[in-house]
Amino acid sequence: LHPMCGEAPNFKVPQLLLQFLDSISNWASDADLQLIFDNHTFDPSVNTDPSVEEALTKVWPQIAYHFRGRDEHVHFEVLNEPHGIGMTLWNAIQGRVIDAIRAVDMSRSIIVGAANWNTYHDLQSLPDYDDPNLIYTFHFYDPFLLTHQGATWVEPSMDQVRGIPFPYSATEMPEMPDQYAGTWIASHYESYPEEGTAERISELLDIAVAFQQERNVPLFCGEFGVYQPFSDPDDRNAWYEIVRIKLEEHQIGWTMWDYHGGFGIFTPGGQGLFDHDLNIPLVEALGLTAPPQSPFEIRPDETGFVIYD
C-alpha cells in the first residue's frame, strides 16, 4: 500500500487507487462477499521499522474517510505480519492507528494482530484495545516443516525439504539433508514426530481458542496453508481439512493463503481457471462445493470489450 501513495509526510492516497478500491468493493457487494483491505506492505526479509507508524496513521484515515458511511462489507486490516519489532512497541503503534481511523470512522471493523508474524502464540500479548468493533487475527502454518517444504523465501532456504508426510510416519519420513545440520530447520526435523500429528495441530489452535474465549472477541485466521510443489496431495488435503474443521468448530473465521499460487486451490500444471482446473479434493476438504469441471478448450472470443477508453 505505502509505495502506491505519495511521499512523507502526507502519504497522499492517489485518486486512481481509490477508484480501484471502489471497483473491488462494488464487485464484492454484488457477489455478497465480505472484503478485507489488507495492508500488505510487507517484505519477509525486512524487519518492520517503527517509522511505519507515520505512514499507517496517515494512509488509513484517508481510506477510512473515502469509505465513511458506506460499504459496510469492507473491513480494514492494519498491517500484515509485522515482525522484527518489539511487541510492546507494535501494540502501541497499532493502538494509535486504531485511534486515527476512529477519528474518521467509528463503525468500520478493524482487523488487528500481534507482532512476530501475526503468530497465535502472541495473541495474549495484545492489549485489550478499548474498541467494540475489532477483529483479532492470527496466521497458522504449523508444523512449518510440512507447510513450507520447498519454500525458497526463508533463510536458510527450504528448497531441499521435500516429501514430509502428514501425519508423521517413521517409514515415510525422509532423511534430513546434511546442509541443514545445526540450523533451526534441523530442530524441526527432530521434533516432527511430535509436531506432525492432528492432535498437535488441535493443541496449538487451542492457544488461539483460549484467547478468543478469555477475551470474548471475534477471531479470524487470516492465513493458513501448505505449499504445494513438494507435498503429497492427500497429506496436504488432510491438513487443510483438520485445520478448517477445528476453526469452524470454534466459530473462527478463515481465509487460506492463497488462491492461485503455490498454496492455492488449483491443480498443478493447469491454467488456474475456475471451471476447469480446481483441485476438487482440496475444495471439498475446505467444506466447499466445486462447480462441474470441464476440459479447457481455446475458442475465439464471441464478444468485444473495451481495451482503452
mmCIF file of C-alpha atoms in Angstrom:
data_model
loop_
_atom_site.group_PDB
_atom_site.id
_atom_site.type_symbol
_atom_site.label_atom_id
_atom_site.label_comp_id
_atom_site.label_asym_id
_atom_site.label_seq_id
_atom_site.Cartn_x
_atom_site.Cartn_y
_atom_site.Cartn_z
ATOM 1 C CA LEU A 1 0.000 0.000 0.000
ATOM 2 C CA HIS A 2 2.560 2.603 1.078
ATOM 3 C CA PRO A 3 4.610 2.605 -2.164
ATOM 4 C CA MET A 4 1.396 3.408 -4.057
ATOM 5 C CA CYS A 5 0.950 6.596 -2.025
ATOM 6 C CA GLY A 6 2.690 9.948 -2.041
ATOM 7 C CA GLU A 7 5.826 10.713 -0.108
ATOM 8 C CA ALA A 8 6.126 11.655 3.542
ATOM 9 C CA PRO A 9 4.851 13.455 5.469
ATOM 10 C CA ASN A 10 1.377 13.346 3.903
ATOM 11 C CA PHE A 11 1.445 9.945 2.153
ATOM 12 C CA LYS A 12 -1.399 11.117 -0.065
ATOM 13 C CA VAL A 13 -3.513 8.252 -1.411
ATOM 14 C CA PRO A 14 -3.932 8.795 -5.164
ATOM 15 C CA GLN A 15 -7.421 9.148 -6.546
ATOM 16 C CA LEU A 16 -6.787 6.362 -9.053
ATOM 17 C CA LEU A 17 -6.088 3.901 -6.231
ATOM 18 C CA LEU A 18 -9.332 4.920 -4.516
ATOM 19 C CA GLN A 19 -11.183 4.320 -7.783
ATOM 20 C CA PHE A 20 -9.689 0.839 -7.997
ATOM 21 C CA LEU A 21 -10.727 0.127 -4.403
ATOM 22 C CA ASP A 22 -14.238 1.341 -5.232
ATOM 23 C CA SER A 23 -14.430 -1.109 -8.130
ATOM 24 C CA ILE A 24 -13.299 -4.002 -5.943
ATOM 25 C CA SER A 25 -15.753 -3.013 -3.228
ATOM 26 C CA ASN A 26 -18.603 -2.861 -5.721
ATOM 27 C CA TRP A 27 -17.754 -6.280 -7.150
ATOM 28 C CA ALA A 28 -17.658 -7.765 -3.650
ATOM 29 C CA SER A 29 -21.000 -6.177 -2.818
ATOM 30 C CA ASP A 30 -22.573 -7.560 -5.998
ATOM 31 C CA ALA A 31 -21.288 -11.035 -5.075
ATOM 32 C CA ASP A 32 -22.423 -10.706 -1.437
ATOM 33 C CA LEU A 33 -18.837 -11.080 -0.193
ATOM 34 C CA GLN A 34 -17.134 -9.618 2.844
ATOM 35 C CA LEU A 35 -13.977 -7.780 1.760
ATOM 36 C CA ILE A 36 -10.754 -7.043 3.634
ATOM 37 C CA PHE A 37 -8.420 -4.263 2.600
ATOM 38 C CA ASP A 38 -5.265 -5.863 3.988
ATOM 39 C CA ASN A 39 -2.300 -3.512 4.159
ATOM 40 C CA HIS A 40 0.274 -5.894 2.719
ATOM 41 C CA THR A 41 3.230 -3.507 2.756
ATOM 42 C CA PHE A 42 5.364 -6.461 3.631
ATOM 43 C CA ASP A 43 8.793 -7.950 2.970
ATOM 44 C CA PRO A 44 9.666 -11.099 4.943
ATOM 45 C CA SER A 45 13.375 -10.268 4.734
ATOM 46 C CA VAL A 46 12.983 -6.759 6.193
ATOM 47 C CA ASN A 47 12.018 -6.074 9.802
ATOM 48 C CA THR A 48 9.073 -3.784 10.427
ATOM 49 C CA ASP A 49 10.523 -0.328 11.103
ATOM 50 C CA PRO A 50 8.863 1.666 13.899
ATOM 51 C CA SER A 51 8.701 4.574 11.446
ATOM 52 C CA VAL A 52 5.896 2.660 9.714
ATOM 53 C CA GLU A 53 3.614 4.425 12.181
ATOM 54 C CA GLU A 54 3.960 7.653 10.222
ATOM 55 C CA ALA A 55 2.562 6.023 7.083
ATOM 56 C CA LEU A 56 -0.081 3.957 8.865
ATOM 57 C CA THR A 57 -1.557 6.917 10.717
ATOM 58 C CA LYS A 58 -1.707 8.980 7.508
ATOM 59 C CA VAL A 59 -2.801 6.410 4.923
ATOM 60 C CA TRP A 60 -5.560 4.630 6.844
ATOM 61 C CA PRO A 61 -7.554 7.782 7.760
ATOM 62 C CA GLN A 62 -7.605 8.784 4.089
ATOM 63 C CA ILE A 63 -9.047 5.404 3.102
ATOM 64 C CA ALA A 64 -11.434 5.484 6.042
ATOM 65 C CA TYR A 65 -12.634 8.951 5.007
ATOM 66 C CA HIS A 66 -13.220 7.767 1.459
ATOM 67 C CA PHE A 67 -15.388 4.837 2.619
ATOM 68 C CA ARG A 68 -17.076 6.517 5.584
ATOM 69 C CA GLY A 69 -20.806 5.878 5.870
ATOM 70 C CA ARG A 70 -20.930 3.207 3.162
ATOM 71 C CA ASP A 71 -19.715 -0.238 2.099
ATOM 72 C CA GLU A 72 -20.256 -1.961 5.430
ATOM 73 C CA HIS A 73 -18.936 -5.187 3.913
ATOM 74 C CA VAL A 74 -15.431 -3.654 3.803
ATOM 75 C CA HIS A 75 -13.014 -4.167 6.704
ATOM 76 C CA PHE A 76 -9.533 -2.727 7.297
ATOM 77 C CA GLU A 77 -6.508 -4.805 8.345
ATOM 78 C CA VAL A 78 -3.869 -2.520 9.869
ATOM 79 C CA LEU A 79 -0.707 -4.307 8.683
ATOM 80 C CA ASN A 80 0.122 -7.814 7.548
ATOM 81 C CA GLU A 81 2.629 -9.764 9.661
ATOM 82 C CA PRO A 82 4.640 -7.107 11.491
ATOM 83 C CA HIS A 83 7.917 -8.722 12.516
ATOM 84 C CA GLY A 84 11.285 -7.822 13.978
ATOM 85 C CA ILE A 85 9.635 -5.102 16.045
ATOM 86 C CA GLY A 86 9.108 -5.212 19.804
ATOM 87 C CA MET A 87 5.718 -6.454 20.941
ATOM 88 C CA THR A 88 5.064 -3.521 23.275
ATOM 89 C CA LEU A 89 6.102 -1.009 20.633
ATOM 90 C CA TRP A 90 3.934 -2.601 17.953
ATOM 91 C CA ASN A 91 0.928 -2.773 20.273
ATOM 92 C CA ALA A 92 1.241 0.957 20.974
ATOM 93 C CA ILE A 93 1.596 1.806 17.275
ATOM 94 C CA GLN A 94 -1.408 -0.324 16.391
ATOM 95 C CA GLY A 95 -3.445 1.417 19.093
ATOM 96 C CA ARG A 96 -2.632 4.822 17.635
ATOM 97 C CA VAL A 97 -3.593 3.614 14.141
ATOM 98 C CA ILE A 98 -6.951 2.473 15.522
ATOM 99 C CA ASP A 99 -7.426 5.930 17.041
ATOM 100 C CA ALA A 100 -6.542 7.589 13.731
ATOM 101 C CA ILE A 101 -9.148 5.528 11.879
ATOM 102 C CA ARG A 102 -11.755 6.133 14.583
ATOM 103 C CA ALA A 103 -11.267 9.873 14.259
ATOM 104 C CA VAL A 104 -12.813 9.465 10.816
ATOM 105 C CA ASP A 105 -14.981 6.317 11.018
ATOM 106 C CA MET A 106 -16.368 4.994 14.302
ATOM 107 C CA SER A 107 -18.159 1.945 12.902
ATOM 108 C CA ARG A 108 -15.786 0.183 10.496
ATOM 109 C CA SER A 109 -14.468 -3.232 11.568
ATOM 110 C CA ILE A 110 -10.698 -3.114 12.027
ATOM 111 C CA ILE A 111 -8.571 -6.265 11.971
ATOM 112 C CA VAL A 112 -5.647 -6.265 14.395
ATOM 113 C CA GLY A 113 -2.909 -8.779 15.105
ATOM 114 C CA ALA A 114 0.206 -9.434 17.115
ATOM 115 C CA ALA A 115 3.779 -8.769 16.083
ATOM 116 C CA ASN A 116 6.087 -11.690 15.333
ATOM 117 C CA TRP A 117 4.301 -12.534 12.072
ATOM 118 C CA ASN A 118 0.741 -12.414 13.490
ATOM 119 C CA THR A 119 1.516 -15.538 15.482
ATOM 120 C CA TYR A 120 -1.198 -17.085 17.616
ATOM 121 C CA HIS A 121 1.424 -17.594 20.345
ATOM 122 C CA ASP A 122 1.432 -13.836 20.982
ATOM 123 C CA LEU A 123 -2.284 -13.112 20.863
ATOM 124 C CA GLN A 124 -2.297 -12.896 24.648
ATOM 125 C CA SER A 125 0.273 -10.110 24.480
ATOM 126 C CA LEU A 126 -2.174 -7.845 22.664
ATOM 127 C CA PRO A 127 -3.741 -5.183 24.853
ATOM 128 C CA ASP A 128 -7.478 -5.135 25.355
ATOM 129 C CA TYR A 129 -7.963 -2.211 22.991
ATOM 130 C CA ASP A 130 -10.904 -0.065 24.059
ATOM 131 C CA ASP A 131 -12.842 -0.546 20.856
ATOM 132 C CA PRO A 132 -16.009 -2.606 20.389
ATOM 133 C CA ASN A 133 -15.535 -3.352 16.698
ATOM 134 C CA LEU A 134 -12.170 -5.070 16.370
ATOM 135 C CA ILE A 135 -11.491 -8.471 14.840
ATOM 136 C CA TYR A 136 -8.353 -10.180 16.135
ATOM 137 C CA THR A 137 -6.323 -12.158 13.610
ATOM 138 C CA PHE A 138 -3.601 -14.797 13.592
ATOM 139 C CA HIS A 139 -1.848 -16.919 10.969
ATOM 140 C CA PHE A 140 -1.334 -20.670 11.178
ATOM 141 C CA TYR A 141 1.377 -22.672 9.375
ATOM 142 C CA ASP A 142 2.242 -25.480 11.769
ATOM 143 C CA PRO A 143 4.044 -27.781 11.506
ATOM 144 C CA PHE A 144 6.269 -25.464 9.487
ATOM 145 C CA LEU A 145 8.369 -28.320 8.123
ATOM 146 C CA LEU A 146 5.262 -29.641 6.397
ATOM 147 C CA THR A 147 3.617 -26.413 5.311
ATOM 148 C CA HIS A 148 6.745 -24.763 3.915
ATOM 149 C CA GLN A 149 8.653 -27.685 2.415
ATOM 150 C CA GLY A 150 10.329 -26.408 -0.734
ATOM 151 C CA ALA A 151 9.967 -22.744 0.241
ATOM 152 C CA THR A 152 12.811 -20.592 -1.046
ATOM 153 C CA TRP A 153 11.840 -17.329 0.707
ATOM 154 C CA VAL A 154 13.010 -18.394 4.172
ATOM 155 C CA GLU A 155 16.592 -18.394 5.480
ATOM 156 C CA PRO A 156 18.107 -20.890 5.051
ATOM 157 C CA SER A 157 16.142 -21.904 2.002
ATOM 158 C CA MET A 158 13.951 -24.971 2.451
ATOM 159 C CA ASP A 159 14.265 -25.903 -1.205
ATOM 160 C CA GLN A 160 15.709 -29.323 -0.282
ATOM 161 C CA VAL A 161 12.971 -30.115 2.259
ATOM 162 C CA ARG A 162 10.638 -32.449 0.397
ATOM 163 C CA GLY A 163 8.236 -35.319 0.893
ATOM 164 C CA ILE A 164 7.371 -34.565 4.531
ATOM 165 C CA PRO A 165 4.459 -36.901 5.364
ATOM 166 C CA PHE A 166 1.350 -35.918 7.274
ATOM 167 C CA PRO A 167 0.604 -37.319 9.676
ATOM 168 C CA TYR A 168 4.139 -38.280 10.652
ATOM 169 C CA SER A 169 5.193 -41.757 9.588
ATOM 170 C CA ALA A 170 8.588 -43.175 10.521
ATOM 171 C CA THR A 171 8.667 -45.329 7.405
ATOM 172 C CA GLU A 172 7.800 -42.418 5.069
ATOM 173 C CA MET A 173 9.838 -39.668 6.722
ATOM 174 C CA PRO A 174 12.792 -38.644 4.514
ATOM 175 C CA GLU A 175 16.276 -38.136 5.879
ATOM 176 C CA MET A 176 17.253 -34.560 6.642
ATOM 177 C CA PRO A 177 19.683 -33.169 4.031
ATOM 178 C CA ASP A 178 23.117 -32.609 5.561
ATOM 179 C CA GLN A 179 23.093 -28.913 4.677
ATOM 180 C CA TYR A 180 20.545 -28.223 7.426
ATOM 181 C CA ALA A 181 22.665 -29.590 10.285
ATOM 182 C CA GLY A 182 22.894 -27.033 13.080
ATOM 183 C CA THR A 183 20.102 -24.817 11.714
ATOM 184 C CA TRP A 184 16.592 -24.177 13.004
ATOM 185 C CA ILE A 185 15.367 -26.486 10.262
ATOM 186 C CA ALA A 186 17.202 -29.376 11.934
ATOM 187 C CA SER A 187 15.248 -28.788 15.130
ATOM 188 C CA HIS A 188 12.032 -29.018 13.139
ATOM 189 C CA TYR A 189 13.126 -32.395 11.754
ATOM 190 C CA GLU A 190 13.871 -33.581 15.282
ATOM 191 C CA SER A 191 10.506 -32.500 16.664
ATOM 192 C CA TYR A 192 8.393 -33.585 13.703
ATOM 193 C CA PRO A 193 7.350 -36.961 15.191
ATOM 194 C CA GLU A 194 5.535 -34.979 17.897
ATOM 195 C CA GLU A 195 4.573 -31.942 15.829
ATOM 196 C CA GLY A 196 3.324 -33.720 12.700
ATOM 197 C CA THR A 197 0.057 -35.024 14.117
ATOM 198 C CA ALA A 198 -3.579 -33.984 14.078
ATOM 199 C CA GLU A 199 -3.582 -33.952 17.874
ATOM 200 C CA ARG A 200 -0.738 -31.448 17.995
ATOM 201 C CA ILE A 201 -2.454 -29.172 15.473
ATOM 202 C CA SER A 202 -5.548 -29.175 17.665
ATOM 203 C CA GLU A 203 -3.456 -28.341 20.738
ATOM 204 C CA LEU A 204 -1.789 -25.409 19.015
ATOM 205 C CA LEU A 205 -5.052 -23.996 17.725
ATOM 206 C CA ASP A 206 -6.405 -24.268 21.263
ATOM 207 C CA ILE A 207 -3.986 -21.455 22.141
ATOM 208 C CA ALA A 208 -5.954 -19.172 19.834
ATOM 209 C CA VAL A 209 -9.260 -20.592 21.058
ATOM 210 C CA ALA A 210 -8.295 -19.809 24.663
ATOM 211 C CA PHE A 211 -7.597 -16.189 23.721
ATOM 212 C CA GLN A 212 -10.934 -15.964 21.919
ATOM 213 C CA GLN A 213 -12.839 -17.300 24.900
ATOM 214 C CA GLU A 214 -10.985 -15.318 27.572
ATOM 215 C CA ARG A 215 -11.328 -12.009 25.730
ATOM 216 C CA ASN A 216 -14.759 -12.762 24.255
ATOM 217 C CA VAL A 217 -13.715 -11.234 20.931
ATOM 218 C CA PRO A 218 -14.172 -12.185 17.259
ATOM 219 C CA LEU A 219 -11.204 -14.174 15.979
ATOM 220 C CA PHE A 220 -10.072 -14.642 12.395
ATOM 221 C CA CYS A 221 -7.394 -16.929 10.941
ATOM 222 C CA GLY A 222 -6.187 -14.680 8.145
ATOM 223 C CA GLU A 223 -3.754 -17.176 6.602
ATOM 224 C CA PHE A 224 -3.146 -20.905 6.642
ATOM 225 C CA GLY A 225 -1.932 -23.376 4.079
ATOM 226 C CA VAL A 226 0.530 -25.961 2.766
ATOM 227 C CA TYR A 227 2.926 -25.211 -0.077
ATOM 228 C CA GLN A 228 2.002 -27.487 -2.949
ATOM 229 C CA PRO A 229 5.052 -28.268 -5.160
ATOM 230 C CA PHE A 230 6.713 -30.884 -2.933
ATOM 231 C CA SER A 231 3.909 -32.029 -0.619
ATOM 232 C CA ASP A 232 1.824 -35.161 -1.039
ATOM 233 C CA PRO A 233 -1.638 -34.127 -2.325
ATOM 234 C CA ASP A 234 -3.574 -36.410 0.030
ATOM 235 C CA ASP A 235 -1.499 -35.344 3.037
ATOM 236 C CA ARG A 236 -1.967 -31.702 2.085
ATOM 237 C CA ASN A 237 -5.728 -32.078 1.800
ATOM 238 C CA ALA A 238 -5.884 -33.862 5.149
ATOM 239 C CA TRP A 239 -4.065 -30.966 6.844
ATOM 240 C CA TYR A 240 -6.421 -28.382 5.352
ATOM 241 C CA GLU A 241 -9.470 -30.329 6.457
ATOM 242 C CA ILE A 242 -8.223 -30.772 10.029
ATOM 243 C CA VAL A 243 -7.405 -27.076 10.400
ATOM 244 C CA ARG A 244 -10.619 -25.894 8.739
ATOM 245 C CA ILE A 245 -12.846 -28.125 10.879
ATOM 246 C CA LYS A 246 -11.111 -27.026 14.078
ATOM 247 C CA LEU A 247 -11.547 -23.353 13.191
ATOM 248 C CA GLU A 248 -15.191 -23.761 12.319
ATOM 249 C CA GLU A 249 -15.905 -25.735 15.498
ATOM 250 C CA HIS A 250 -14.969 -22.601 17.416
ATOM 251 C CA GLN A 251 -16.588 -20.050 15.081
ATOM 252 C CA ILE A 252 -13.209 -18.738 13.945
ATOM 253 C CA GLY A 253 -13.435 -17.169 10.507
ATOM 254 C CA TRP A 254 -10.741 -18.094 7.998
ATOM 255 C CA THR A 255 -9.128 -17.363 4.677
ATOM 256 C CA MET A 256 -6.484 -19.652 3.230
ATOM 257 C CA TRP A 257 -3.247 -18.495 1.641
ATOM 258 C CA ASP A 258 -3.554 -18.333 -1.262
ATOM 259 C CA TYR A 259 -5.913 -18.738 -4.233
ATOM 260 C CA HIS A 260 -3.923 -19.090 -7.469
ATOM 261 C CA GLY A 261 -0.384 -19.582 -6.168
ATOM 262 C CA GLY A 262 1.639 -22.344 -4.580
ATOM 263 C CA PHE A 263 -0.772 -22.708 -1.663
ATOM 264 C CA GLY A 264 -3.865 -22.428 -3.835
ATOM 265 C CA ILE A 265 -6.898 -24.449 -4.855
ATOM 266 C CA PHE A 266 -5.933 -25.269 -8.441
ATOM 267 C CA THR A 267 -4.249 -28.371 -9.811
ATOM 268 C CA PRO A 268 -0.575 -28.058 -10.773
ATOM 269 C CA GLY A 269 0.165 -27.513 -14.438
ATOM 270 C CA GLY A 270 -3.260 -26.138 -15.308
ATOM 271 C CA GLN A 271 -4.329 -22.672 -16.330
ATOM 272 C CA GLY A 272 -5.769 -21.806 -12.926
ATOM 273 C CA LEU A 273 -9.258 -21.491 -14.389
ATOM 274 C CA PHE A 274 -12.221 -21.840 -12.056
ATOM 275 C CA ASP A 275 -14.355 -24.070 -14.288
ATOM 276 C CA HIS A 276 -11.516 -26.277 -15.481
ATOM 277 C CA ASP A 277 -8.622 -26.603 -13.019
ATOM 278 C CA LEU A 278 -9.985 -26.750 -9.473
ATOM 279 C CA ASN A 279 -8.384 -29.213 -7.074
ATOM 280 C CA ILE A 280 -11.681 -30.895 -6.189
ATOM 281 C CA PRO A 281 -10.433 -32.911 -3.160
ATOM 282 C CA LEU A 282 -8.947 -29.756 -1.660
ATOM 283 C CA VAL A 283 -12.121 -27.771 -2.273
ATOM 284 C CA GLU A 284 -14.080 -30.499 -0.516
ATOM 285 C CA ALA A 285 -11.553 -30.582 2.346
ATOM 286 C CA LEU A 286 -12.336 -26.898 2.813
ATOM 287 C CA GLY A 287 -16.013 -27.738 3.165
ATOM 288 C CA LEU A 288 -16.918 -26.119 -0.138
ATOM 289 C CA THR A 289 -18.774 -27.328 -3.213
ATOM 290 C CA ALA A 290 -16.989 -27.109 -6.545
ATOM 291 C CA PRO A 291 -18.827 -26.394 -9.793
ATOM 292 C CA PRO A 292 -18.676 -29.053 -12.521
ATOM 293 C CA GLN A 293 -15.293 -29.147 -14.215
ATOM 294 C CA SER A 294 -14.692 -29.476 -17.942
ATOM 295 C CA PRO A 295 -11.626 -29.694 -20.164
ATOM 296 C CA PHE A 296 -10.246 -26.305 -21.109
ATOM 297 C CA GLU A 297 -10.775 -25.528 -24.780
ATOM 298 C CA ILE A 298 -9.431 -22.435 -26.510
ATOM 299 C CA ARG A 299 -12.122 -20.830 -28.662
ATOM 300 C CA PRO A 300 -12.447 -17.445 -30.372
ATOM 301 C CA ASP A 301 -13.976 -14.773 -28.141
ATOM 302 C CA GLU A 302 -17.569 -14.078 -29.169
ATOM 303 C CA THR A 303 -17.903 -10.689 -27.526
ATOM 304 C CA GLY A 304 -15.916 -7.495 -27.731
ATOM 305 C CA PHE A 305 -14.549 -5.477 -24.827
ATOM 306 C CA VAL A 306 -13.014 -2.076 -24.281
ATOM 307 C CA ILE A 307 -9.215 -2.177 -24.106
ATOM 308 C CA TYR A 308 -8.725 1.591 -23.926
ATOM 309 C CA ASP A 309 -11.260 4.350 -23.449
#
